[in-house]
Amino acid sequence: MSSESSKKRKPKVIRSDGAPAEGKRNRSDTEQEGKYYSEEAEVDRRDPGRDYELYKYTCQELQRLMAEIQDLKSRGGKDAAVEIEDRRIQSCVHFMILKKLNRLAHIRLKKGRDQTHEAKQKVDAYHLQLQNLLYEVMHLQKEITKCLEFKSKHEEIDLVSLEEFYKEAPPDISKAEVTMGDPHQQTLARLDWELEQRKRLAEKYRECLSNKEKILKEIEVKKEYLSSLQPRLNSIMQASLPVQEYLFMPFDQAHKQYETARHLPPPLYVLFVQTTAYGQACAHMKSSQPPRQDKTLSVAIEGSVDEAKALFKPPEDSQDDESDSDAEEEQTTKRRRPTLGVQLDDKRKEMLKRHPLSVMLDLKCKDDSVLHLTFYYLMNLNIMTVKAKVTTATELITPISAGDLLSPDSVLSCLYPGDHGKKTPNPANQYQFDKVGILTLRDYVLDLGHPYLWVQKLGGLHFPKEQPQHTVIADHSLSASHMETTMKLLKTRVQSRLALHKQFASLEHGIVPVTSDCQYLFPAKVVSRLVKWVSIAHEDYTELHFTKDIVEAGLAGDTNLYYMALVERGTESDACSSPSSGKGCHSQDVKYRTLLPLCSPCTHLGGIESCDSSQLSWHLIGQGFLLEPPRCCLWCCHPAPALAAKLQAAVVLNPGYSSIPPVFQLCLNWKGEKTNNNDDNIRAMESEVNVCYKELCGPRPSHQLLTNQLQRLCVLLDVYLETESHDDSVEGPKEFPQEKMCLRLFRGPSRMKPFKYNHPQGFFSHR
Amino acid sequence: MEVFQALQRLHMIIFSQNVSPCGKFLAAGNNYGQIAIFSLSAALSSEAKEESKKPMVTFQAHDGPVYSMVSTDRHLLSAGDGEVKAWLWAEILKKGCKELWRRQPPYRTSLEVPEINALLLVPKENSLILAGGDCQLHTMDLETGTFTRALWGHTDYIHCLALRERSPEVLSGGEDGAVRLWDLRTAKEVQTIEVYKHEECSRPHNGRWIGCLATDSDWMVCGGGPALTLWHLRSSTPTTIFPMRAPQKHVTFYQDLILSAGQGRCVNQWQLSGELKAQVPGSSPGLLSLSLNQQPAAPECKVLTAAGNSCRVDVFTNLGYRAFSLSF
């Protein structure tokens, strides 16, 4: 188009040029359009390439014309002005063309720009559309994955296995032909079956519930019936009581005791059960007698049950709290000094508190004497204690020297070796004591009873020595294993104590009771006699000059009982030594004898019938009187027989008598003081009674040991005195004529005397 | 039965003691018929503990007390209740040691078997002389074990024997108060000294008995009921009377001293002139035997041991003081 427009103009500019046809037609076009000239439309028709050619050509033409004008001017001719004018016109035309071209270019540019903009907008719109679509795709994809990931609730349901389902489900649910191939249908069917089954089970559950309710109701009814039965039974029991009593069947009583026993603390309960069991077992063994009547062992519970019940209510831990608060208070007490003493006192009392219930055990011995044992339980210390009391069938005359024999404090001491019952057997107690300032349990033992080890064992309490922890539980087997031995020991202890008690009574009267079955141990005639038997204190014993060896050997502990015996033999003038006088008293019968000797230098005592001179004086000495100057009796002034031999014997009586023998230490006052330190024969005499005690035991259970030893001592003194070598230089007869038959007087390097008595023949020989 | 054991220990009497030929062991016999063997070398060594003062071995040798013991080169001979038993030193320390042999002298039997109070070895004729309850001196040939002769003359039982080294003569002292001198070749009594008849030394309140005897060439020392006296044998006169009140149970010559022991805690040392040189206290209330260990084989164990009325054997490393006690 543009080329056409340029062509049309060309003819205007270039006349020489051209095809006129073309020009004509162009003119007509311009004329047609001339009414409304629109250069924009023209632009569309023209070819930009041609316009560019035209522009180049026009520029060249202009250059040429300029050059020609210049040339003409420089030459300066006349015609030149015409020519120049002509050329000027030509160049103006060219300028017009240039201007036209410039306008066209501008329009084109604008047009191009518009086109570009339009295209750009289109592209933008398309891009937006694309973005939208992409987003939509993404969203859809997400939706799809969501759907794919969806979990159905039915997966959580535990279904029956496939085979079971096909086997059990009815065909209208399983629909095998449909579901076999289609897992979805299959699952649906299985769920259906599950639902069906659950429905059935729910039905069953309901049924069971109703059943249960029914049974509960029945029970209720029966209970009511039973409770209505109780009062009726009670009344029957009440009615039967007189019958029971009448028939010696104290079932009810026993029952009541068992009821009470439930409130006993565990150790006492163990003790109660085990002793009852042992007592019954013993009663059964002697079945010849009616049971229950002749019981050697009876058990009872004492104390208030209500208190025990009240004690049970607060749980065990209250005790712990207390001890904790104790510790706290311990710290604060320093600030509250004035009340300290009172507080400690209260705490001590609390710590040493006994359980309100106690077990009474009565142990009957053959001779109808009874050992009453009361067992207590110290709750906070977790130990058991015992108090003992002995009662006898007949009233005993209590000899002075027998004071401690049956005292509750010492009667059971050392039942087992070393068991003094003064120290707490529970090692944990020491810490508790430290808290409240108790030094040792010893000070409280009189009040609380003795915590012997065997008591703990009977209560089934076992305290390990090494670890002071509360690892103690009441144990039945421990109690049972110690029951029989302990009961036997208790019985032997009481019997031996009672035997001693009786023996002491006669010993104090100067009679050594020798039973007929021990008679063979001694010769028929024993001249030396026991004149004194007193108990002495431990301190006094240790201070005696001739007991040092025993003290050093550790045989004189403070739990032993100590006695002093005095065996005496007067000289020939002693009335007792001559049997021919008829007033003598060597009858060996065990019964009490009244000694009626004559004071031989005078006859004062003949009519008074009181007692032997030496005995009398010794009684008086025992009471603090001394005959000064020494006289033969209270009633005369004859000098006492100066050469009377007095043998002092300090006796240690172990609480374990008679399984542990008494120990004698001797001191002879005759021609100077003789002890085992300066006389070998005194030593031998001690060894005769102490070491060779076994032959003196007599029949089991050897309760005669002590008296036999004393009698033996008398015999030994006789032998000692009679075999003493007579001093030829002293005039007069022998003080102690030899009456014993001896094979030899001395033997061996230490010149032992013949102390051994040979029974049937009656002679003395050396050991 | 601890009490019983304690009592047994308390009433123990050690009658006899003897040192082994090697000088390292000491045998002690007590009144219960037990013999205990102590190791002197262990107890004397520098690292001695309490255990080394206890017997290495204790065995029941006799039924009655062991009154006397002697040692030959290989044997320990012990006697007490009428029998003499021989034990091999080489085997004595083993457990369950049995006696090698036992012999009983021919007693003119009586109700009681007489005890044997003293044993004496006569090395020259390899024989053993036993004396005791039956008032005779029996000689036993150690080679054959037969009793070859009996010497009688004592009127009461014999306490002690002593051998005169040079001439074959034996001294015996007894309860009858006489010291008799016997000639072994002729088997006759040569001399009799009735000690109690001499006024200087007689002590009637103690009795006549002669409890101990020792001899050195022409000198003899004896004691017991009568005072401890030094005698000149050839002239049979008492030369020195030692001022000791308590009866003596053992006496021996040691160098130029006389050691004696008896009632009382002390070992007495006397000059021949009669002066008391020293009194060394021991631990027993009364002593019955002294033993000087002079075996040349063990010079380090050269000690004096004393035993008596206790379960302890006191050991004196020198004569001045008691070093320690061995104990049953």
XYZ file of N, CA, C and O in Angstrom, chain A residues 283-392:
440
model
N -0.999 -83.387 127.784
C -2.168 -83.970 128.423
C -2.581 -85.260 127.721
O -2.987 -86.230 128.356
N -2.435 -85.261 126.392
C -2.834 -86.461 125.647
C -1.924 -87.635 125.949
O -2.346 -88.771 125.922
N -0.650 -87.316 126.201
C 0.292 -88.401 126.439
C -0.073 -89.170 127.698
O 0.102 -90.369 127.772
N -0.550 -88.441 128.670
C -0.983 -89.145 129.873
C -2.488 -89.362 129.772
O -3.280 -88.712 130.436
N -2.858 -90.230 128.909
C -4.282 -90.349 128.615
C -5.023 -91.136 129.691
O -6.242 -91.200 129.698
N -4.273 -91.751 130.592
C -4.942 -92.544 131.619
C -5.795 -91.653 132.515
O -6.873 -92.032 132.942
N -5.285 -90.444 132.751
C -6.067 -89.548 133.571
C -7.087 -88.833 132.691
O -6.896 -88.733 131.484
N -8.139 -88.345 133.305
C -9.078 -87.557 132.506
C -8.377 -86.316 131.980
O -7.641 -85.661 132.729
N -8.540 -86.043 130.733
C -7.866 -84.900 130.159
C -8.355 -83.602 130.793
O -9.430 -83.553 131.358
N -7.551 -82.585 130.654
C -7.886 -81.247 131.133
C -7.842 -81.137 132.659
O -7.591 -80.073 133.178
N -8.125 -82.217 133.325
C -8.127 -82.123 134.772
C -6.700 -82.020 135.286
O -6.356 -81.107 136.001
N -5.883 -82.965 134.857
C -4.517 -83.014 135.359
C -3.601 -82.393 134.317
O -2.908 -83.076 133.595
N -3.636 -81.111 134.270
C -2.782 -80.468 133.286
C -1.524 -79.994 133.970
O -1.581 -79.341 135.002
N -0.380 -80.317 133.387
C 0.847 -79.797 133.960
C 1.069 -78.385 133.463
O 1.854 -77.648 134.029
N 0.386 -78.044 132.397
C 0.634 -76.751 131.782
C -0.705 -76.096 131.490
O -1.533 -76.680 130.790
N -0.953 -74.950 132.055
C -2.197 -74.279 131.701
C -1.878 -72.859 131.261
O -0.964 -72.217 131.785
N -2.646 -72.406 130.293
C -2.370 -71.122 129.671
C -3.603 -70.249 129.820
O -4.725 -70.737 129.690
N -3.402 -69.008 130.108
C -4.515 -68.084 130.182
C -4.068 -66.726 129.692
O -2.871 -66.429 129.666
N -5.071 -65.960 129.267
C -4.755 -64.608 128.810
C -5.296 -63.641 129.831
O -6.422 -63.776 130.296
N -4.480 -62.659 130.168
C -4.921 -61.673 131.133
C -4.844 -60.290 130.528
O -4.115 -60.058 129.575
N -5.598 -59.390 131.111
C -5.561 -58.014 130.651
C -6.858 -57.618 129.987
O -7.751 -58.441 129.795
N -6.915 -56.366 129.640
C -8.171 -55.849 129.116
C -8.207 -55.964 127.604
O -7.334 -55.451 126.903
N -9.231 -56.636 127.125
C -9.372 -56.807 125.680
C -9.731 -55.488 125.031
O -9.266 -55.188 123.934
N -10.524 -54.692 125.721
C -10.960 -53.427 125.138
C -9.778 -52.525 124.840
O -9.689 -51.915 123.778
N -8.859 -52.499 125.789
C -7.674 -51.670 125.566
C -6.901 -52.155 124.357
O -6.414 -51.375 123.559
N -6.814 -53.474 124.260
C -6.092 -54.047 123.126
C -6.786 -53.690 121.829
O -6.151 -53.369 120.836
N -8.116 -53.722 121.882
C -8.864 -53.381 120.676
C -8.618 -51.930 120.314
O -8.410 -51.590 119.156
N -8.645 -51.087 121.335
C -8.444 -49.659 121.094
C -7.071 -49.431 120.490
O -6.869 -48.565 119.654
N -6.159 -50.256 120.906
C -4.796 -50.127 120.417
C -4.703 -50.485 118.944
O -3.874 -49.977 118.211
N -5.597 -51.378 118.564
C -5.499 -51.887 117.199
C -5.971 -50.862 116.177
O -5.546 -50.894 115.040
N -6.876 -49.980 116.609
C -7.497 -49.093 115.636
C -6.519 -48.177 114.918
O -6.464 -48.167 113.703
N -5.747 -47.396 115.646
C -4.780 -46.583 114.886
C -3.761 -47.513 114.236
O -3.250 -48.414 114.903
N -3.511 -47.304 112.967
C -2.608 -48.218 112.282
C -1.185 -48.102 112.810
O -0.844 -47.147 113.513
N -0.447 -49.052 112.394
C 0.933 -49.231 112.880
C 1.789 -47.976 112.723
O 2.630 -47.694 113.529
N 1.505 -47.181 111.682
C 2.452 -46.115 111.341
C 2.471 -44.994 112.377
O 3.379 -44.189 112.389
N 1.443 -44.950 113.239
C 1.455 -43.891 114.238
C 2.716 -43.967 115.080
O 3.249 -42.960 115.532
N 3.145 -45.181 115.243
C 4.357 -45.380 116.043
C 5.566 -44.753 115.361
O 6.391 -44.114 115.995
N 5.616 -44.958 114.054
C 6.741 -44.407 113.318
C 6.743 -42.884 113.392
O 7.765 -42.248 113.565
N 5.518 -42.329 113.239
C 5.415 -40.882 113.299
C 6.005 -40.371 114.585
O 6.735 -39.394 114.612
N 5.646 -41.113 115.605
C 6.091 -40.689 116.913
C 7.612 -40.639 116.988
O 8.187 -39.681 117.443
N 8.198 -41.698 116.481
C 9.651 -41.727 116.585
C 10.259 -40.621 115.732
O 11.298 -40.064 116.074
N 9.594 -40.312 114.621
C 10.082 -39.205 113.809
C 10.012 -37.900 114.581
O 10.955 -37.133 114.643
N 8.818 -37.709 115.161
C 8.645 -36.455 115.877
C 9.592 -36.408 117.064
O 10.030 -35.345 117.472
N 9.879 -37.590 117.571
C 10.880 -37.665 118.641
C 12.160 -37.006 118.196
O 12.743 -36.191 118.897
N 12.558 -37.392 117.004
C 13.822 -36.881 116.502
C 13.754 -35.361 116.360
O 14.708 -34.647 116.689
N 12.606 -34.906 115.873
C 12.489 -33.462 115.721
C 12.543 -32.779 117.076
O 13.214 -31.773 117.259
N 11.788 -33.377 117.988
C 11.730 -32.757 119.299
C 13.101 -32.725 119.929
O 13.457 -31.781 120.613
N 13.834 -33.794 119.649
C 15.188 -33.864 120.210
C 15.949 -32.595 119.880
O 16.680 -32.062 120.696
N 15.752 -32.110 118.648
C 16.473 -30.905 118.260
C 15.915 -29.661 118.947
O 16.657 -28.755 119.304
N 14.595 -29.659 119.101
C 14.007 -28.452 119.666
C 14.110 -28.399 121.171
O 14.018 -27.331 121.744
N 14.321 -29.556 121.784
C 14.315 -29.562 123.249
C 15.388 -28.658 123.813
O 15.250 -28.165 124.911
N 16.426 -28.444 123.051
C 17.500 -27.641 123.593
C 16.996 -26.244 123.955
O 17.492 -25.599 124.846
N 16.003 -25.795 123.227
C 15.457 -24.483 123.529
C 14.525 -24.533 124.732
O 14.344 -23.579 125.440
N 13.891 -25.726 124.904
C 12.909 -25.801 125.994
C 13.491 -26.589 127.142
O 13.023 -27.662 127.477
N 14.510 -26.074 127.678
C 15.246 -26.832 128.672
C 14.449 -27.232 129.912
O 14.551 -28.343 130.385
N 13.656 -26.354 130.478
C 13.025 -26.704 131.763
C 12.155 -27.957 131.700
O 12.079 -28.696 132.676
N 11.489 -28.217 130.582
C 10.571 -29.346 130.536
C 11.255 -30.612 130.083
O 10.624 -31.640 129.966
N 12.531 -30.513 129.832
C 13.255 -31.642 129.238
C 13.089 -32.928 130.033
O 12.753 -33.970 129.505
N 13.300 -32.820 131.340
C 13.249 -34.017 132.179
C 11.897 -34.690 132.107
O 11.807 -35.895 131.911
N 10.845 -33.891 132.226
C 9.497 -34.450 132.214
C 9.220 -35.120 130.883
O 8.705 -36.241 130.816
N 9.626 -34.425 129.830
C 9.384 -34.986 128.498
C 10.072 -36.325 128.335
O 9.473 -37.292 127.872
N 11.316 -36.365 128.743
C 12.077 -37.606 128.591
C 11.405 -38.730 129.370
O 11.304 -39.848 128.904
N 10.949 -38.362 130.562
C 10.288 -39.362 131.394
C 9.090 -39.944 130.665
O 8.897 -41.154 130.616
N 8.291 -39.049 130.112
C 7.101 -39.502 129.388
C 7.501 -40.386 128.226
O 6.907 -41.426 127.970
N 8.533 -39.963 127.541
C 8.960 -40.733 126.372
C 9.452 -42.103 126.784
O 9.195 -43.093 126.117
N 10.157 -42.136 127.891
C 10.643 -43.425 128.370
C 9.472 -44.340 128.674
O 9.443 -45.503 128.301
N 8.482 -43.748 129.355
C 7.324 -44.564 129.708
C 6.655 -45.084 128.450
O 6.265 -46.250 128.363
N 6.555 -44.195 127.469
C 5.907 -44.588 126.224
C 6.694 -45.724 125.568
O 6.129 -46.693 125.077
N 7.998 -45.583 125.602
C 8.825 -46.583 124.932
C 8.729 -47.936 125.623
O 8.745 -48.983 124.984
N 8.621 -47.915 126.937
C 8.620 -49.174 127.673
C 7.206 -49.706 127.888
O 6.990 -50.566 128.731
N 6.263 -49.181 127.125
C 4.874 -49.571 127.352
C 4.662 -51.035 127.002
O 5.165 -51.536 126.015
N 3.854 -51.689 127.840
C 3.526 -53.079 127.579
C 2.202 -53.156 126.847
O 1.363 -52.282 126.958
N 2.052 -54.234 126.144
C 0.758 -54.486 125.541
C -0.220 -54.804 126.671
O 0.131 -55.482 127.631
N -1.454 -54.298 126.559
C -2.391 -54.503 127.676
C -2.687 -55.980 127.948
O -3.095 -56.322 129.060
N -2.482 -56.816 126.964
C -2.748 -58.236 127.207
C -1.445 -58.957 127.566
O -0.384 -58.611 127.081
N -1.551 -59.946 128.415
C -0.383 -60.756 128.735
C -0.813 -62.217 128.797
O -2.000 -62.511 128.960
N 0.168 -63.095 128.656
C -0.149 -64.520 128.678
C 0.361 -65.103 129.992
O 1.517 -64.939 130.350
N -0.530 -65.768 130.688
C -0.155 -66.410 131.951
C 0.079 -67.880 131.683
O -0.757 -68.536 131.065
N 1.183 -68.375 132.163
C 1.494 -69.777 131.935
C 1.775 -70.405 133.296
O 2.629 -69.935 134.036
N 1.019 -71.429 133.626
C 1.240 -72.103 134.898
C 1.817 -73.473 134.631
O 1.209 -74.283 133.934
N 2.990 -73.711 135.162
C 3.681 -74.963 134.924
C 3.700 -75.732 136.232
O 4.265 -75.296 137.224
N 3.042 -76.876 136.206
C 2.907 -77.613 137.458
C 3.970 -78.711 137.502
O 4.156 -79.440 136.539
N 4.662 -78.801 138.590
C 5.662 -79.853 138.739
C 5.043 -81.024 139.479
O 3.909 -80.953 139.941
N 5.851 -82.076 139.586
C 5.308 -83.306 140.159
C 4.826 -83.112 141.595
O 3.822 -83.664 142.006
N 5.563 -82.314 142.348
C 5.205 -82.191 143.760
C 4.201 -81.066 143.991
O 4.159 -80.474 145.058
N 3.407 -80.760 142.960
C 2.324 -79.800 143.086
C 2.770 -78.364 143.284
O 1.965 -77.499 143.583
N 4.053 -78.112 143.130
C 4.453 -76.711 143.147
C 4.256 -76.171 141.730
O 4.348 -76.906 140.755
N 3.947 -74.908 141.688
C 3.581 -74.326 140.397
C 4.496 -73.153 140.096
O 4.791 -72.330 140.965
N 4.930 -73.113 138.849
C 5.709 -71.970 138.370
C 4.754 -71.105 137.558
O 4.220 -71.539 136.545
N 4.513 -69.902 138.039
C 3.638 -68.983 137.295
C 4.528 -68.078 136.465
O 5.360 -67.364 137.008
N 4.300 -68.115 135.185
C 5.067 -67.236 134.307
C 4.084 -66.273 133.651
O 3.030 -66.687 133.169
N 4.402 -64.997 133.676
C 3.567 -64.024 132.972
C 4.415 -63.402 131.871
O 5.472 -62.847 132.139
N 3.934 -63.561 130.663
C 4.690 -63.041 129.517
C 4.084 -61.719 129.074
O 2.873 -61.600 128.913
N 4.917 -60.742 128.906
C 4.469 -59.444 128.421
C 5.141 -59.160 127.095
O 6.176 -59.706 126.771
N 4.514 -58.238 126.381
C 5.105 -57.809 125.121
C 5.287 -56.305 125.178
O 4.336 -55.564 125.428
N 6.526 -55.857 125.005
C 6.785 -54.420 124.971
C 6.633 -53.978 123.527
O 7.459 -54.315 122.674
N 5.587 -53.211 123.291
C 5.203 -52.949 121.903
C 6.248 -52.143 121.166
O 6.575 -52.424 120.032
N 6.769 -51.115 121.819
C 7.665 -50.224 121.097
C 9.066 -50.771 120.983
O 9.831 -50.342 120.138
N 9.414 -51.676 121.849
C 10.756 -52.260 121.776
C 10.743 -53.567 121.001
O 11.787 -54.089 120.632
N 9.556 -54.090 120.789
C 9.409 -55.362 120.085
C 10.179 -56.489 120.763
O 10.882 -57.263 120.116
N 10.087 -56.549 122.070
C 10.660 -57.689 122.776
C 9.634 -58.202 123.768
O 8.649 -57.522 124.066
N 9.873 -59.412 124.237
C 8.975 -59.983 125.223
C 9.708 -60.104 126.557
O 10.910 -60.290 126.594
N 8.960 -59.994 127.621
C 9.577 -60.155 128.931
C 8.750 -61.162 129.716
O 7.622 -61.483 129.349
N 9.347 -61.653 130.786
C 8.640 -62.623 131.593
C 8.832 -62.295 133.064
O 9.861 -61.783 133.483
N 7.779 -62.520 133.818
C 7.889 -62.437 135.276
C 7.555 -63.818 135.815
O 6.630 -64.470 135.315
N 8.299 -64.222 136.810
C 8.110 -65.577 137.301
C 7.748 -65.538 138.770
O 8.128 -64.643 139.508
N 6.976 -66.535 139.155
C 6.653 -66.664 140.576
C 6.493 -68.151 140.845
O 5.957 -68.886 140.005
N 6.973 -68.578 141.976
C 6.851 -69.993 142.320
C 5.935 -70.118 143.518
O 6.111 -69.421 144.520
N 4.950 -70.970 143.413
C 4.143 -71.265 144.596
C 4.238 -72.759 144.865
O 4.360 -73.562 143.941
N 4.211 -73.102 146.109
C 4.347 -74.504 146.463
C 3.065 -74.995 147.086
O 2.238 -74.209 147.549
